[in-house]
């Protein structure tokens, strides 16, 4: 029970990596606040599944690209479970467009959902931890692409690059309060964000071939690591990024 009685917020918590984190955190003993913007029925069935297993969870339809939406999440955690221990900035989107193709609207949306939300999520979570007088954890679900170009997905890479420095800088600033700030950086994971790759056998084959472990990750594999980083097992880890990519970033054709 790595997160016994801890209260955890997960943004984008009803699908993909977020959903897997919600399930893993609840199984690790946490009370979970599930943020979502679409598919309320999936959130309800996720909550029912958690409750059937003896866990506690609540859902909130909140737009995390606004400070008001993020504030509502923190308030829900405090009102429902009496406080906050872990804030997981997981929500993310990508446009798969290059620098030449990306519109102003696409750029803004990607930056707001991936980076602005993590910046103000970090700020609000930290303020709550300081007000409570407790050490908390902020975990940002970043990507290998915080440090590794993905041509044809430029705005996403820009946002994840920003997340890299958010974690490094905020981690330094918040260390004196005992607050840890970390990035978890997955490679290719079997989630809706990769649906177009998974639906194209040619693309999937070349992606698998580029990964030293030879396959994409299961969301649960990412979620297990997220729970560990949020727990005291990782008590001395802050201001840094943990890569979980099956070796993807170090892959080499050996020429
Ligand atoms: C992106 C995916 C990509 C993967 C590996 C992820 O962060 O969301 O589109 O396949 O990185 O490159």
PDB file of C-alpha atoms and ligand atoms in Angstrom:
ATOM      1  CA  UNK A   1       0.000   0.000   0.000  1.00  0.00           C
ATOM      2  CA  UNK A   2       2.455   2.632  -1.230  1.00  0.00           C
ATOM      3  CA  UNK A   3      -0.095   5.482  -1.182  1.00  0.00           C
ATOM      4  CA  UNK A   4      -2.207   4.449   1.814  1.00  0.00           C
ATOM      5  CA  UNK A   5      -4.640   7.244   2.735  1.00  0.00           C
ATOM      6  CA  UNK A   6      -2.935   9.729   0.422  1.00  0.00           C
ATOM      7  CA  UNK A   7      -5.160  11.957  -1.701  1.00  0.00           C
ATOM      8  CA  UNK A   8      -4.144  12.080  -5.328  1.00  0.00           C
ATOM      9  CA  UNK A   9      -5.464  14.249  -8.188  1.00  0.00           C
ATOM     10  CA  UNK A  10      -4.985  12.915 -11.715  1.00  0.00           C
ATOM     11  CA  UNK A  11      -5.712  15.269 -14.617  1.00  0.00           C
ATOM     12  CA  UNK A  12      -6.973  13.561 -17.763  1.00  0.00           C
ATOM     13  CA  UNK A  13      -7.776  10.641 -15.489  1.00  0.00           C
ATOM     14  CA  UNK A  14     -10.420   8.723 -17.425  1.00  0.00           C
ATOM     15  CA  UNK A  15      -8.385   7.397 -20.343  1.00  0.00           C
ATOM     16  CA  UNK A  16      -4.953   6.193 -21.397  1.00  0.00           C
ATOM     17  CA  UNK A  17      -2.063   6.568 -18.946  1.00  0.00           C
ATOM     18  CA  UNK A  18      -4.240   8.706 -16.641  1.00  0.00           C
ATOM     19  CA  UNK A  19      -6.827   5.956 -16.236  1.00  0.00           C
ATOM     20  CA  UNK A  20      -4.119   3.396 -15.497  1.00  0.00           C
ATOM     21  CA  UNK A  21      -2.621   5.728 -12.879  1.00  0.00           C
ATOM     22  CA  UNK A  22      -6.031   6.239 -11.255  1.00  0.00           C
ATOM     23  CA  UNK A  23      -6.503   2.457 -10.978  1.00  0.00           C
ATOM     24  CA  UNK A  24      -2.964   1.841  -9.710  1.00  0.00           C
ATOM     25  CA  UNK A  25      -3.117   4.690  -7.170  1.00  0.00           C
ATOM     26  CA  UNK A  26      -6.466   3.478  -5.799  1.00  0.00           C
ATOM     27  CA  UNK A  27      -5.084  -0.061  -5.553  1.00  0.00           C
ATOM     28  CA  UNK A  28      -2.112   1.393  -3.663  1.00  0.00           C
ATOM     29  CA  UNK A  29      -4.519   2.815  -1.048  1.00  0.00           C
ATOM     30  CA  UNK A  30      -5.031   6.357  -2.352  1.00  0.00           C
ATOM     31  CA  UNK A  31      -8.199   8.450  -2.475  1.00  0.00           C
ATOM     32  CA  UNK A  32      -8.333   9.638  -6.064  1.00  0.00           C
ATOM     33  CA  UNK A  33      -9.802  12.754  -7.664  1.00  0.00           C
ATOM     34  CA  UNK A  34     -10.335  11.974 -11.338  1.00  0.00           C
ATOM     35  CA  UNK A  35     -10.354  14.994 -13.634  1.00  0.00           C
ATOM     36  CA  UNK A  36     -11.964  14.572 -17.045  1.00  0.00           C
ATOM     37  CA  UNK A  37     -13.423  16.714 -19.825  1.00  0.00           C
ATOM     38  CA  UNK A  38     -15.210  14.144 -21.931  1.00  0.00           C
ATOM     39  CA  UNK A  39     -16.946  10.773 -21.489  1.00  0.00           C
ATOM     40  CA  UNK A  40     -18.527  11.140 -18.016  1.00  0.00           C
ATOM     41  CA  UNK A  41     -19.842   7.566 -18.351  1.00  0.00           C
ATOM     42  CA  UNK A  42     -16.270   6.241 -18.489  1.00  0.00           C
ATOM     43  CA  UNK A  43     -15.473   8.148 -15.322  1.00  0.00           C
ATOM     44  CA  UNK A  44     -18.537   6.688 -13.564  1.00  0.00           C
ATOM     45  CA  UNK A  45     -17.618   3.140 -14.518  1.00  0.00           C
ATOM     46  CA  UNK A  46     -14.020   3.767 -13.427  1.00  0.00           C
ATOM     47  CA  UNK A  47     -15.264   4.994 -10.037  1.00  0.00           C
ATOM     48  CA  UNK A  48     -17.596   1.993  -9.720  1.00  0.00           C
ATOM     49  CA  UNK A  49     -14.692  -0.343 -10.489  1.00  0.00           C
ATOM     50  CA  UNK A  50     -12.504   1.331  -7.849  1.00  0.00           C
ATOM     51  CA  UNK A  51     -15.272   1.269  -5.234  1.00  0.00           C
ATOM     52  CA  UNK A  52     -15.996  -2.393  -5.949  1.00  0.00           C
ATOM     53  CA  UNK A  53     -12.354  -3.087  -5.130  1.00  0.00           C
ATOM     54  CA  UNK A  54     -12.695  -1.182  -1.826  1.00  0.00           C
ATOM     55  CA  UNK A  55     -11.092   2.074  -3.033  1.00  0.00           C
ATOM     56  CA  UNK A  56     -12.271   5.674  -2.972  1.00  0.00           C
ATOM     57  CA  UNK A  57     -12.579   7.994  -5.962  1.00  0.00           C
ATOM     58  CA  UNK A  58     -14.510  11.023  -7.102  1.00  0.00           C
ATOM     59  CA  UNK A  59     -14.789  12.525 -10.598  1.00  0.00           C
ATOM     60  CA  UNK A  60     -14.839  16.183 -11.618  1.00  0.00           C
ATOM     61  CA  UNK A  61     -15.490  17.638 -15.047  1.00  0.00           C
ATOM     62  CA  UNK A  62     -12.866  20.409 -14.989  1.00  0.00           C
ATOM     63  CA  UNK A  63     -11.019  22.238 -17.750  1.00  0.00           C
ATOM     64  CA  UNK A  64      -7.426  22.015 -16.612  1.00  0.00           C
ATOM     65  CA  UNK A  65      -6.286  24.547 -19.190  1.00  0.00           C
ATOM     66  CA  UNK A  66      -7.784  27.182 -16.866  1.00  0.00           C
ATOM     67  CA  UNK A  67      -6.688  28.135 -13.370  1.00  0.00           C
ATOM     68  CA  UNK A  68     -10.341  28.000 -12.267  1.00  0.00           C
ATOM     69  CA  UNK A  69     -10.587  24.369 -13.416  1.00  0.00           C
ATOM     70  CA  UNK A  70      -7.416  23.425 -11.543  1.00  0.00           C
ATOM     71  CA  UNK A  71      -8.619  25.270  -8.444  1.00  0.00           C
ATOM     72  CA  UNK A  72     -11.872  23.299  -8.547  1.00  0.00           C
ATOM     73  CA  UNK A  73      -9.872  20.059  -8.497  1.00  0.00           C
ATOM     74  CA  UNK A  74      -7.862  21.083  -5.431  1.00  0.00           C
ATOM     75  CA  UNK A  75     -11.059  22.218  -3.710  1.00  0.00           C
ATOM     76  CA  UNK A  76     -12.725  18.888  -4.479  1.00  0.00           C
ATOM     77  CA  UNK A  77      -9.769  17.003  -2.979  1.00  0.00           C
ATOM     78  CA  UNK A  78      -9.901  19.117   0.185  1.00  0.00           C
ATOM     79  CA  UNK A  79     -13.683  18.980   0.570  1.00  0.00           C
ATOM     80  CA  UNK A  80     -14.036  15.280  -0.222  1.00  0.00           C
ATOM     81  CA  UNK A  81     -10.926  13.812   1.349  1.00  0.00           C
ATOM     82  CA  UNK A  82      -9.661  16.536   3.727  1.00  0.00           C
ATOM     83  CA  UNK A  83      -6.473  17.554   1.918  1.00  0.00           C
ATOM     84  CA  UNK A  84      -4.082  16.882  -0.929  1.00  0.00           C
ATOM     85  CA  UNK A  85      -0.879  14.826  -1.089  1.00  0.00           C
ATOM     86  CA  UNK A  86      -0.085  14.217  -4.752  1.00  0.00           C
ATOM     87  CA  UNK A  87      -0.948  16.222  -7.876  1.00  0.00           C
ATOM     88  CA  UNK A  88      -0.411  14.364 -11.146  1.00  0.00           C
ATOM     89  CA  UNK A  89      -0.362  16.581 -14.231  1.00  0.00           C
ATOM     90  CA  UNK A  90      -1.180  13.925 -16.782  1.00  0.00           C
ATOM     91  CA  UNK A  91      -3.580  15.513 -19.292  1.00  0.00           C
ATOM     92  CA  UNK A  92      -2.019  15.843 -22.707  1.00  0.00           C
ATOM     93  CA  UNK A  93      -2.824  16.155 -26.385  1.00  0.00           C
ATOM     94  CA  UNK A  94      -0.826  16.287 -29.591  1.00  0.00           C
ATOM     95  CA  UNK A  95      -1.560  17.466 -33.121  1.00  0.00           C
ATOM     96  CA  UNK A  96       1.093  15.545 -35.077  1.00  0.00           C
ATOM     97  CA  UNK A  97       1.805  18.654 -37.145  1.00  0.00           C
ATOM     98  CA  UNK A  98       5.169  20.108 -38.104  1.00  0.00           C
ATOM     99  CA  UNK A  99       6.341  23.665 -37.500  1.00  0.00           C
ATOM    100  CA  UNK A 100       5.225  24.527 -41.047  1.00  0.00           C
ATOM    101  CA  UNK A 101       1.753  23.053 -40.620  1.00  0.00           C
ATOM    102  CA  UNK A 102       0.793  24.077 -37.078  1.00  0.00           C
ATOM    103  CA  UNK A 103      -1.905  26.767 -36.801  1.00  0.00           C
ATOM    104  CA  UNK A 104      -2.039  29.375 -34.062  1.00  0.00           C
ATOM    105  CA  UNK A 105      -5.094  27.645 -32.632  1.00  0.00           C
ATOM    106  CA  UNK A 106      -3.399  24.229 -32.562  1.00  0.00           C
ATOM    107  CA  UNK A 107      -0.292  25.693 -30.931  1.00  0.00           C
ATOM    108  CA  UNK A 108      -2.344  27.445 -28.252  1.00  0.00           C
ATOM    109  CA  UNK A 109      -4.404  24.358 -27.463  1.00  0.00           C
ATOM    110  CA  UNK A 110      -1.377  22.084 -27.152  1.00  0.00           C
ATOM    111  CA  UNK A 111       0.501  24.566 -24.963  1.00  0.00           C
ATOM    112  CA  UNK A 112      -2.544  25.252 -22.758  1.00  0.00           C
ATOM    113  CA  UNK A 113      -3.452  21.607 -22.152  1.00  0.00           C
ATOM    114  CA  UNK A 114       0.060  20.187 -21.846  1.00  0.00           C
ATOM    115  CA  UNK A 115       2.055  22.992 -20.248  1.00  0.00           C
ATOM    116  CA  UNK A 116      -0.080  25.806 -18.826  1.00  0.00           C
ATOM    117  CA  UNK A 117      -2.097  23.190 -16.918  1.00  0.00           C
ATOM    118  CA  UNK A 118       1.077  21.656 -15.460  1.00  0.00           C
ATOM    119  CA  UNK A 119       2.478  25.085 -14.521  1.00  0.00           C
ATOM    120  CA  UNK A 120      -0.621  26.216 -12.644  1.00  0.00           C
ATOM    121  CA  UNK A 121      -1.352  22.718 -11.365  1.00  0.00           C
ATOM    122  CA  UNK A 122       2.111  22.808  -9.797  1.00  0.00           C
ATOM    123  CA  UNK A 123       1.499  26.274  -8.377  1.00  0.00           C
ATOM    124  CA  UNK A 124      -1.890  25.455  -6.843  1.00  0.00           C
ATOM    125  CA  UNK A 125      -0.792  22.085  -5.484  1.00  0.00           C
ATOM    126  CA  UNK A 126       2.296  23.659  -3.900  1.00  0.00           C
ATOM    127  CA  UNK A 127       0.207  26.412  -2.301  1.00  0.00           C
ATOM    128  CA  UNK A 128      -2.112  23.763  -0.860  1.00  0.00           C
ATOM    129  CA  UNK A 129       0.796  21.677   0.504  1.00  0.00           C
ATOM    130  CA  UNK A 130       2.339  24.779   2.101  1.00  0.00           C
ATOM    131  CA  UNK A 131      -1.011  25.809   3.659  1.00  0.00           C
ATOM    132  CA  UNK A 132      -1.413  22.264   5.069  1.00  0.00           C
ATOM    133  CA  UNK A 133       2.204  22.255   6.271  1.00  0.00           C
ATOM    134  CA  UNK A 134       2.771  18.888   4.587  1.00  0.00           C
ATOM    135  CA  UNK A 135       5.344  17.686   2.087  1.00  0.00           C
ATOM    136  CA  UNK A 136       3.610  16.773  -1.130  1.00  0.00           C
ATOM    137  CA  UNK A 137       4.492  15.463  -4.542  1.00  0.00           C
ATOM    138  CA  UNK A 138       3.891  16.968  -7.969  1.00  0.00           C
ATOM    139  CA  UNK A 139       4.317  14.433 -10.744  1.00  0.00           C
ATOM    140  CA  UNK A 140       4.255  15.607 -14.339  1.00  0.00           C
ATOM    141  CA  UNK A 141       3.616  13.003 -17.007  1.00  0.00           C
ATOM    142  CA  UNK A 142       6.009  14.258 -19.635  1.00  0.00           C
ATOM    143  CA  UNK A 143       7.488  12.283 -22.532  1.00  0.00           C
ATOM    144  CA  UNK A 144      10.753  11.198 -24.088  1.00  0.00           C
ATOM    145  CA  UNK A 145       9.987  14.211 -26.278  1.00  0.00           C
ATOM    146  CA  UNK A 146      10.857  16.637 -23.501  1.00  0.00           C
ATOM    147  CA  UNK A 147      14.403  16.027 -24.689  1.00  0.00           C
ATOM    148  CA  UNK A 148      14.171  14.170 -27.989  1.00  0.00           C
ATOM    149  CA  UNK A 149      12.752  15.674 -31.181  1.00  0.00           C
ATOM    150  CA  UNK A 150       9.645  14.174 -32.765  1.00  0.00           C
ATOM    151  CA  UNK A 151       9.587  15.719 -36.229  1.00  0.00           C
ATOM    152  CA  UNK A 152       5.988  16.305 -37.257  1.00  0.00           C
ATOM    153  CA  UNK A 153       4.834  16.932 -33.662  1.00  0.00           C
ATOM    154  CA  UNK A 154       6.531  20.233 -32.917  1.00  0.00           C
ATOM    155  CA  UNK A 155       4.110  22.017 -30.589  1.00  0.00           C
ATOM    156  CA  UNK A 156       3.952  18.868 -28.424  1.00  0.00           C
ATOM    157  CA  UNK A 157       7.758  18.773 -28.192  1.00  0.00           C
ATOM    158  CA  UNK A 158       7.800  22.483 -27.283  1.00  0.00           C
ATOM    159  CA  UNK A 159       5.284  21.861 -24.488  1.00  0.00           C
ATOM    160  CA  UNK A 160       7.163  18.838 -23.133  1.00  0.00           C
ATOM    161  CA  UNK A 161      10.468  20.741 -23.324  1.00  0.00           C
ATOM    162  CA  UNK A 162       8.813  23.422 -21.196  1.00  0.00           C
ATOM    163  CA  UNK A 163       7.654  20.768 -18.743  1.00  0.00           C
ATOM    164  CA  UNK A 164      11.259  19.625 -18.390  1.00  0.00           C
ATOM    165  CA  UNK A 165      12.336  23.051 -17.156  1.00  0.00           C
ATOM    166  CA  UNK A 166       9.157  23.537 -15.111  1.00  0.00           C
ATOM    167  CA  UNK A 167      10.064  20.475 -13.067  1.00  0.00           C
ATOM    168  CA  UNK A 168      13.716  21.377 -12.703  1.00  0.00           C
ATOM    169  CA  UNK A 169      13.021  24.968 -11.665  1.00  0.00           C
ATOM    170  CA  UNK A 170       9.938  24.452  -9.496  1.00  0.00           C
ATOM    171  CA  UNK A 171      11.653  21.489  -7.830  1.00  0.00           C
ATOM    172  CA  UNK A 172      14.504  23.767  -6.752  1.00  0.00           C
ATOM    173  CA  UNK A 173      12.119  26.491  -5.602  1.00  0.00           C
ATOM    174  CA  UNK A 174       9.910  24.127  -3.593  1.00  0.00           C
ATOM    175  CA  UNK A 175      12.607  21.917  -2.066  1.00  0.00           C
ATOM    176  CA  UNK A 176      12.711  24.010   1.123  1.00  0.00           C
ATOM    177  CA  UNK A 177       9.064  23.048   1.740  1.00  0.00           C
ATOM    178  CA  UNK A 178       9.845  19.356   1.326  1.00  0.00           C
ATOM    179  CA  UNK A 179       7.812  19.309  -1.866  1.00  0.00           C
ATOM    180  CA  UNK A 180       9.109  16.982  -4.595  1.00  0.00           C
ATOM    181  CA  UNK A 181       8.565  17.751  -8.280  1.00  0.00           C
ATOM    182  CA  UNK A 182       9.234  15.049 -10.849  1.00  0.00           C
ATOM    183  CA  UNK A 183       8.725  14.206 -14.492  1.00  0.00           C
ATOM    184  CA  UNK A 184       7.896  10.699 -15.652  1.00  0.00           C
ATOM    185  CA  UNK A 185       8.757  10.397 -19.347  1.00  0.00           C
ATOM    186  CA  UNK A 186       7.149   7.527 -21.236  1.00  0.00           C
ATOM    187  CA  UNK A 187       8.097   6.485 -24.735  1.00  0.00           C
ATOM    188  CA  UNK A 188       5.440   4.876 -26.926  1.00  0.00           C
ATOM    189  CA  UNK A 189       2.485   3.574 -24.918  1.00  0.00           C
ATOM    190  CA  UNK A 190      -0.653   1.703 -26.009  1.00  0.00           C
ATOM    191  CA  UNK A 191      -3.097   4.577 -25.464  1.00  0.00           C
ATOM    192  CA  UNK A 192      -5.570   6.586 -27.560  1.00  0.00           C
ATOM    193  CA  UNK A 193      -2.880   9.228 -28.284  1.00  0.00           C
ATOM    194  CA  UNK A 194      -1.114   6.565 -30.375  1.00  0.00           C
ATOM    195  CA  UNK A 195      -4.256   5.192 -32.046  1.00  0.00           C
ATOM    196  CA  UNK A 196      -3.197   6.245 -35.542  1.00  0.00           C
ATOM    197  CA  UNK A 197       0.167   4.481 -35.193  1.00  0.00           C
ATOM    198  CA  UNK A 198      -1.375   1.327 -33.780  1.00  0.00           C
ATOM    199  CA  UNK A 199      -3.937   1.214 -36.605  1.00  0.00           C
ATOM    200  CA  UNK A 200      -1.197   1.280 -39.251  1.00  0.00           C
ATOM    201  CA  UNK A 201       0.704  -2.056 -39.334  1.00  0.00           C
ATOM    202  CA  UNK A 202       3.634  -0.515 -41.252  1.00  0.00           C
ATOM    203  CA  UNK A 203       4.076   2.352 -38.796  1.00  0.00           C
ATOM    204  CA  UNK A 204       3.673   0.046 -35.810  1.00  0.00           C
ATOM    205  CA  UNK A 205       6.308  -2.338 -37.165  1.00  0.00           C
ATOM    206  CA  UNK A 206       8.869   0.432 -37.603  1.00  0.00           C
ATOM    207  CA  UNK A 207       8.039   1.853 -34.164  1.00  0.00           C
ATOM    208  CA  UNK A 208       8.485  -1.567 -32.492  1.00  0.00           C
ATOM    209  CA  UNK A 209      11.746  -2.038 -34.398  1.00  0.00           C
ATOM    210  CA  UNK A 210      13.046   1.264 -32.999  1.00  0.00           C
ATOM    211  CA  UNK A 211      12.427   0.176 -29.398  1.00  0.00           C
ATOM    212  CA  UNK A 212      15.186  -2.008 -27.875  1.00  0.00           C
ATOM    213  CA  UNK A 213      12.554  -3.953 -25.879  1.00  0.00           C
ATOM    214  CA  UNK A 214      10.716  -4.459 -29.175  1.00  0.00           C
ATOM    215  CA  UNK A 215       7.234  -3.310 -28.165  1.00  0.00           C
ATOM    216  CA  UNK A 216       5.153  -0.405 -26.922  1.00  0.00           C
ATOM    217  CA  UNK A 217       4.487  -0.063 -23.199  1.00  0.00           C
ATOM    218  CA  UNK A 218       1.235  -1.040 -21.533  1.00  0.00           C
ATOM    219  CA  UNK A 219      -0.347   1.885 -19.640  1.00  0.00           C
ATOM    220  CA  UNK A 220      -0.117  -0.194 -16.434  1.00  0.00           C
ATOM    221  CA  UNK A 221       3.674  -0.307 -16.747  1.00  0.00           C
ATOM    222  CA  UNK A 222       3.775   3.495 -16.707  1.00  0.00           C
ATOM    223  CA  UNK A 223       1.225   3.678 -13.885  1.00  0.00           C
ATOM    224  CA  UNK A 224       3.249   1.392 -11.598  1.00  0.00           C
ATOM    225  CA  UNK A 225       6.225   3.713 -11.925  1.00  0.00           C
ATOM    226  CA  UNK A 226       4.029   6.775 -11.329  1.00  0.00           C
ATOM    227  CA  UNK A 227       2.800   5.279  -8.037  1.00  0.00           C
ATOM    228  CA  UNK A 228       6.348   4.517  -6.990  1.00  0.00           C
ATOM    229  CA  UNK A 229       7.569   8.046  -7.757  1.00  0.00           C
ATOM    230  CA  UNK A 230       4.621   9.546  -5.863  1.00  0.00           C
ATOM    231  CA  UNK A 231       5.392   7.392  -2.822  1.00  0.00           C
ATOM    232  CA  UNK A 232       8.089   7.609  -0.153  1.00  0.00           C
ATOM    233  CA  UNK A 233      10.015   4.930  -2.038  1.00  0.00           C
ATOM    234  CA  UNK A 234      11.243   7.896  -4.102  1.00  0.00           C
ATOM    235  CA  UNK A 235      11.692  10.234  -1.101  1.00  0.00           C
ATOM    236  CA  UNK A 236      15.076  11.565  -2.265  1.00  0.00           C
ATOM    237  CA  UNK A 237      14.116  12.122  -5.894  1.00  0.00           C
ATOM    238  CA  UNK A 238      13.213  15.625  -7.051  1.00  0.00           C
ATOM    239  CA  UNK A 239      13.792  18.198  -9.805  1.00  0.00           C
ATOM    240  CA  UNK A 240      14.528  15.538 -12.381  1.00  0.00           C
ATOM    241  CA  UNK A 241      13.038  13.275 -15.032  1.00  0.00           C
ATOM    242  CA  UNK A 242      12.667   9.513 -15.031  1.00  0.00           C
ATOM    243  CA  UNK A 243      12.534   7.953 -18.501  1.00  0.00           C
ATOM    244  CA  UNK A 244      10.456   4.812 -19.056  1.00  0.00           C
ATOM    245  CA  UNK A 245      10.736   4.040 -22.751  1.00  0.00           C
ATOM    246  CA  UNK A 246      11.951   0.463 -23.309  1.00  0.00           C
ATOM    247  CA  UNK A 247      15.263   1.978 -24.390  1.00  0.00           C
ATOM    248  CA  UNK A 248      13.683   3.992 -27.262  1.00  0.00           C
ATOM    249  CA  UNK A 249      15.809   7.109 -26.766  1.00  0.00           C
ATOM    250  CA  UNK A 250      19.048   5.126 -26.800  1.00  0.00           C
ATOM    251  CA  UNK A 251      18.052   2.977 -29.788  1.00  0.00           C
ATOM    252  CA  UNK A 252      20.673   2.723 -32.475  1.00  0.00           C
ATOM    253  CA  UNK A 253      20.761   0.977 -35.840  1.00  0.00           C
ATOM    254  CA  UNK A 254      24.415   0.200 -35.141  1.00  0.00           C
ATOM    255  CA  UNK A 255      25.831   1.725 -38.304  1.00  0.00           C
TER     256      UNK A 255
HETATM  257  C1  LIG B   1       3.911  10.632 -28.093  1.00  0.00           C
HETATM  258  C2  LIG B   1       3.635   9.562 -29.107  1.00  0.00           C
HETATM  259  C3  LIG B   1       4.927   8.914 -29.581  1.00  0.00           C
HETATM  260  C4  LIG B   1       5.773   8.503 -28.399  1.00  0.00           C
HETATM  261  C5  LIG B   1       7.120   7.892 -28.810  1.00  0.00           C
HETATM  262  C6  LIG B   1       4.803  10.095 -27.009  1.00  0.00           C
HETATM  263  O1  LIG B   1       5.081  11.116 -26.094  1.00  0.00           O
HETATM  264  O2  LIG B   1       2.696  11.071 -27.512  1.00  0.00           O
HETATM  265  O3  LIG B   1       2.928  10.110 -30.184  1.00  0.00           O
HETATM  266  O4  LIG B   1       4.642   7.781 -30.361  1.00  0.00           O
HETATM  267  O5  LIG B   1       5.992   9.599 -27.568  1.00  0.00           O
HETATM  268  O6  LIG B   1       7.802   8.670 -29.743  1.00  0.00           O
END
